[in-house]
Coordinates of C-alpha atoms in Angstrom, one line a residue:
M28 CA -18.2 -5.3 -9.2
T29 CA -16.3 -4.4 -6.3
I30 CA -14.4 -7.6 -5.5
E31 CA -11.5 -8.1 -7.9
L32 CA -8.7 -10.6 -8.1
V33 CA -5.8 -7.8 -9.0
D34 CA -3.2 -10.8 -9.7
G35 CA -5.5 -13.2 -11.6
K36 CA -6.2 -13.8 -15.5
A37 CA -9.4 -12.3 -16.0
G38 CA -9.2 -12.5 -20.1
T39 CA -8.7 -9.3 -20.4
A40 CA -6.5 -6.0 -19.2
H41 CA -7.7 -5.3 -16.2
I42 CA -4.7 -4.4 -13.7
S43 CA -4.4 -0.7 -13.0
S44 CA -2.3 1.8 -11.2
E45 CA -5.0 2.4 -8.9
D46 CA -4.9 -1.5 -7.9
K47 CA -1.3 -1.7 -7.3
A48 CA -1.4 1.9 -5.5
I49 CA -3.9 0.0 -2.9
I50 CA -2.1 -2.9 -2.6
H51 CA 1.3 -1.3 -1.7
Q52 CA -0.4 0.8 0.4
A53 CA -1.8 -1.8 2.5
K54 CA 1.4 -3.9 2.4
F55 CA 4.0 -1.5 3.1
S56 CA 2.6 2.0 4.3
K57 CA -0.2 4.9 3.0
S58 CA 3.2 7.1 3.2
D59 CA 5.5 8.0 0.7
V60 CA 8.9 5.2 0.7
V61 CA 12.3 5.3 -0.1
F62 CA 13.9 1.4 -0.4
D63 CA 17.7 0.7 0.8
W64 CA 18.9 0.3 -3.3
G65 CA 21.0 1.8 -5.7
D66 CA 22.8 5.3 -4.3
V67 CA 19.2 6.0 -2.7
F68 CA 18.8 9.0 -4.6
K69 CA 22.0 10.5 -3.0
C70 CA 22.2 14.3 -3.9
T71 CA 25.6 15.7 -4.9
M72 CA 25.8 19.4 -6.1
G73 CA 27.9 19.3 -9.4
S74 CA 27.6 23.5 -9.3
A75 CA 25.6 26.0 -7.4
N76 CA 23.0 25.5 -10.5
K77 CA 22.8 21.6 -11.0
A78 CA 21.9 19.2 -8.5
T79 CA 22.8 15.3 -9.3
I80 CA 20.2 12.9 -8.3
G81 CA 21.8 9.0 -7.9
T82 CA 19.9 5.6 -8.5
G83 CA 17.2 4.6 -6.4
C84 CA 13.9 2.7 -5.7
A85 CA 11.0 4.2 -3.8
S86 CA 6.9 4.5 -3.8
I87 CA 5.2 7.9 -3.9
Q88 CA 1.3 7.0 -2.4
G89 CA 1.8 3.2 -3.4
L90 CA 3.1 3.5 -6.9
D91 CA 6.7 2.2 -7.5
W92 CA 9.1 4.2 -9.2
H93 CA 12.9 4.0 -9.5
I94 CA 15.9 5.9 -11.1
T95 CA 18.4 3.7 -12.9
A96 CA 21.0 6.3 -14.3
A97 CA 22.0 9.6 -12.2
E98 CA 19.3 12.5 -13.1
S99 CA 19.9 16.0 -12.7
V100 CA 17.9 19.0 -11.8
T101 CA 18.8 22.9 -11.9
I102 CA 19.1 24.8 -8.9
S103 CA 18.0 28.6 -9.8
N104 CA 20.6 31.1 -8.7
G105 CA 19.5 32.7 -5.0
P106 CA 19.6 36.6 -4.8
Q107 CA 22.2 38.5 -2.9
G108 CA 21.6 38.8 0.4
M109 CA 19.1 36.4 0.9
K110 CA 18.1 33.1 1.8
R111 CA 16.3 30.4 0.2
N112 CA 15.5 26.5 1.0
D113 CA 14.3 24.7 -2.4
I114 CA 13.0 21.6 -2.1
I115 CA 14.3 18.7 -4.5
C116 CA 10.6 16.4 -5.2
A117 CA 9.8 13.2 -7.5
H118 CA 6.7 14.7 -9.3
Y119 CA 3.9 12.3 -10.2
H120 CA 1.8 13.7 -13.0
R121 CA -1.3 12.2 -14.4
D122 CA -2.7 13.5 -17.9
S123 CA -6.0 14.1 -17.4
S124 CA -7.5 13.1 -21.2
T125 CA -5.0 10.1 -21.7
G126 CA -4.7 8.9 -18.1
V127 CA -0.6 8.5 -18.4
E128 CA 1.5 8.5 -15.4
K129 CA 4.6 9.6 -15.5
V130 CA 7.1 10.3 -12.2
E131 CA 10.0 13.4 -12.7
L132 CA 12.0 15.2 -10.8
A133 CA 11.0 18.8 -10.0
V134 CA 12.3 21.6 -7.7
L135 CA 10.0 23.7 -5.7
K136 CA 11.4 27.2 -5.3
G137 CA 11.1 28.9 -1.8
T138 CA 10.3 32.4 -0.5
P139 CA 13.5 34.6 -0.2
N140 CA 13.8 35.9 3.2
A141 CA 16.5 38.5 4.6
T142 CA 17.1 36.4 7.9
T143 CA 15.5 32.8 7.8
A144 CA 14.8 30.5 5.2
A145 CA 11.5 28.7 5.4
D146 CA 10.6 25.5 2.7
P147 CA 8.1 25.9 0.4
T148 CA 4.6 24.4 0.8
I149 CA 4.5 20.6 -0.6
P150 CA 1.0 20.2 -2.9
S151 CA -0.9 17.6 -0.9
G152 CA -2.4 16.1 -3.7
K153 CA -4.2 12.4 -2.9
I154 CA -3.8 10.2 -6.1
L155 CA -6.2 8.1 -5.1
S156 CA -8.8 10.8 -4.7
G157 CA -8.4 11.9 -7.9
A158 CA -5.4 14.3 -8.2
V159 CA -3.4 14.5 -11.1
D160 CA -0.2 15.9 -9.5
A161 CA 1.2 14.8 -6.4
Y162 CA 5.1 15.5 -4.7
M163 CA 7.4 13.6 -2.8
P164 CA 10.0 15.6 -1.4
L165 CA 13.5 14.3 -1.4
W166 CA 16.2 16.7 -0.6
R167 CA 16.3 20.3 0.8
I168 CA 18.4 22.7 -0.9
P169 CA 19.6 25.5 1.3
L170 CA 20.3 28.8 -0.7
D171 CA 22.4 31.8 1.0
G172 CA 22.5 34.6 -1.7
I173 CA 24.5 32.6 -4.3
T174 CA 26.2 30.2 -2.0
V175 CA 24.5 26.9 -1.9
G176 CA 24.8 24.8 1.3
T177 CA 25.0 21.0 2.0
P178 CA 21.7 19.1 0.6
V179 CA 19.5 17.7 3.4
R180 CA 18.2 14.5 3.3
L181 CA 14.0 14.3 3.7
F182 CA 13.2 10.5 3.8
T183 CA 14.8 7.8 5.9
P184 CA 15.7 4.3 3.9
R185 CA 13.8 2.1 4.6
G186 CA 15.4 -1.5 4.5
A187 CA 14.1 -4.7 2.1
L188 CA 11.3 -6.6 3.9
W189 CA 13.3 -9.8 4.3
D190 CA 15.7 -7.1 6.1
S191 CA 13.2 -5.5 8.2
V192 CA 14.2 -7.7 11.3
T193 CA 18.3 -7.9 11.9
L194 CA 19.4 -10.1 14.6
E195 CA 22.7 -9.1 16.2
R196 CA 24.1 -11.9 19.0
Q197 CA 27.2 -11.2 20.8
P198 CA 28.7 -12.3 23.8
F199 CA 28.3 -10.4 26.9
P200 CA 31.5 -11.5 29.4
F201 CA 31.0 -8.7 31.5
F202 CA 27.5 -10.5 32.6
G203 CA 28.3 -14.0 31.5
N204 CA 25.6 -14.3 29.0
T205 CA 25.0 -13.3 25.3
L206 CA 23.5 -10.2 24.2
L207 CA 20.7 -10.5 22.0
L208 CA 20.5 -7.3 19.6
Q209 CA 17.0 -7.2 17.5
K210 CA 16.7 -4.0 14.5
R211 CA 13.6 -3.6 12.7
N212 CA 13.0 -0.2 10.7
G213 CA 15.7 1.5 12.3
L214 CA 14.7 0.4 16.0
V215 CA 16.9 -1.5 18.3
I216 CA 15.6 -3.8 20.8
A217 CA 18.7 -5.1 23.4
T218 CA 18.0 -7.9 25.8
V219 CA 20.3 -9.7 28.0
S220 CA 19.1 -12.1 30.8
A221 CA 22.4 -12.4 33.5
S222 CA 24.5 -12.7 36.7
P223 CA 27.5 -10.7 37.2
Q224 CA 30.7 -12.3 37.7
S225 CA 31.6 -10.4 40.5
T226 CA 30.2 -8.3 43.2
V227 CA 30.6 -4.1 42.3
K228 CA 28.9 -1.9 44.2
N229 CA 28.0 2.4 43.5
L230 CA 29.4 1.9 39.9
Y231 CA 29.7 5.3 38.5
N232 CA 30.5 5.6 34.5
V233 CA 32.7 2.6 34.8
D234 CA 33.3 1.1 31.0
A235 CA 32.7 -2.6 30.2
N236 CA 34.8 -3.8 28.0
E237 CA 32.1 -5.0 25.8
T238 CA 31.1 -2.3 22.9
I239 CA 27.7 -2.5 21.2
A240 CA 28.3 -4.1 17.2
N241 CA 28.3 -1.4 14.3
G242 CA 25.2 -1.1 12.7
F243 CA 23.2 -1.1 16.3
R244 CA 24.6 1.6 17.7
P245 CA 22.6 4.9 18.5
P246 CA 23.0 7.9 16.9
L247 CA 22.5 9.7 20.6
N248 CA 23.1 8.4 24.2
A249 CA 20.7 5.5 25.0
I250 CA 20.2 3.7 28.0
M251 CA 19.8 -0.1 29.0
T252 CA 18.0 -0.6 32.6
S253 CA 17.7 -4.1 34.9
V254 CA 16.4 -4.5 38.6
S255 CA 17.6 -7.7 39.9
H256 CA 15.4 -10.1 41.9
C257 CA 16.7 -8.7 45.1
G258 CA 16.1 -5.5 43.8
D259 CA 19.5 -4.2 43.1
V260 CA 19.3 -1.1 40.6
A261 CA 21.8 -0.9 37.8
S262 CA 21.8 1.0 34.2
M263 CA 23.7 0.9 31.5
L264 CA 24.6 4.2 29.1
I265 CA 25.1 3.1 25.4
H266 CA 27.4 5.5 23.4
P267 CA 27.3 6.4 19.7
D268 CA 30.6 4.6 19.2
G269 CA 29.4 1.5 20.7
R270 CA 31.3 2.1 24.2
I271 CA 29.0 1.1 27.2
S272 CA 29.3 2.5 30.5
V273 CA 27.6 0.9 33.8
F274 CA 26.1 2.6 36.5
G275 CA 24.6 1.1 39.6
T276 CA 25.0 -2.1 42.0
L277 CA 26.0 -5.7 40.5
T278 CA 25.8 -8.4 43.0
V279 CA 27.2 -12.2 42.1
G280 CA 24.2 -14.6 42.9
H281 CA 21.4 -11.9 41.9
H282 CA 20.0 -12.3 38.3
Y283 CA 19.1 -9.2 36.2
L284 CA 17.0 -9.0 33.2
W285 CA 18.3 -5.7 31.0
Q286 CA 16.2 -4.3 28.2
G287 CA 16.8 -1.4 26.4
V288 CA 15.4 0.1 23.4
W289 CA 16.7 3.0 20.6
P290 CA 16.8 4.3 17.3
T291 CA 19.9 3.6 14.9
E292 CA 21.0 4.9 11.5

């Protein structure tokens, strides 16, 4: 029978990891996901040979796993005069004889190169297709000889479902109205419908008094644009520190619909 009430009582044990993987992939993503919980797998180098991964919660191809106390992994010494990238992964393994599954941290070692380091190949096993091994990359550890560089995060944490849409309404006196900021999965949509309080023409890089709220700021300069019902064109440059620079012409009595979209961290 191909129809199953996965969360229903069947009178016998019937919920498999495959069931949960299918449902989690459908609800969240077929991709690997790291959630915003605990230390979000923060990586620190205790020494040139020891990386510590903090607490966190994730899903590898739909199968949930977590770290509830910091775990350590060993990084092999780099050869003198050579560069190398190692990748710290979550390694899923299923015992083909017993069916028992587990996740552990593993280090995939890159190939040393005298000039440019490259990441090692990540095995592409698909759990739902029967693979007994799968890997979820977490951190790149760059090595230059025996010197270990700063770990590089290879994932973007995802907020909880209830936090997937965050709203911020902030007063915007420059335009006599309220700026609406909506954030979903790291993407901000900013809108405001307003008329200016005074007429100013040919603005160029003029700072507004307002700033974009923390948590909604872009990592690089972003733009909001607007055209009034009379054809005036204006734009705003949104800086990473939240500052707003205004360009264009604003006319009293003219109505402007502003919109901008940008990523945020």
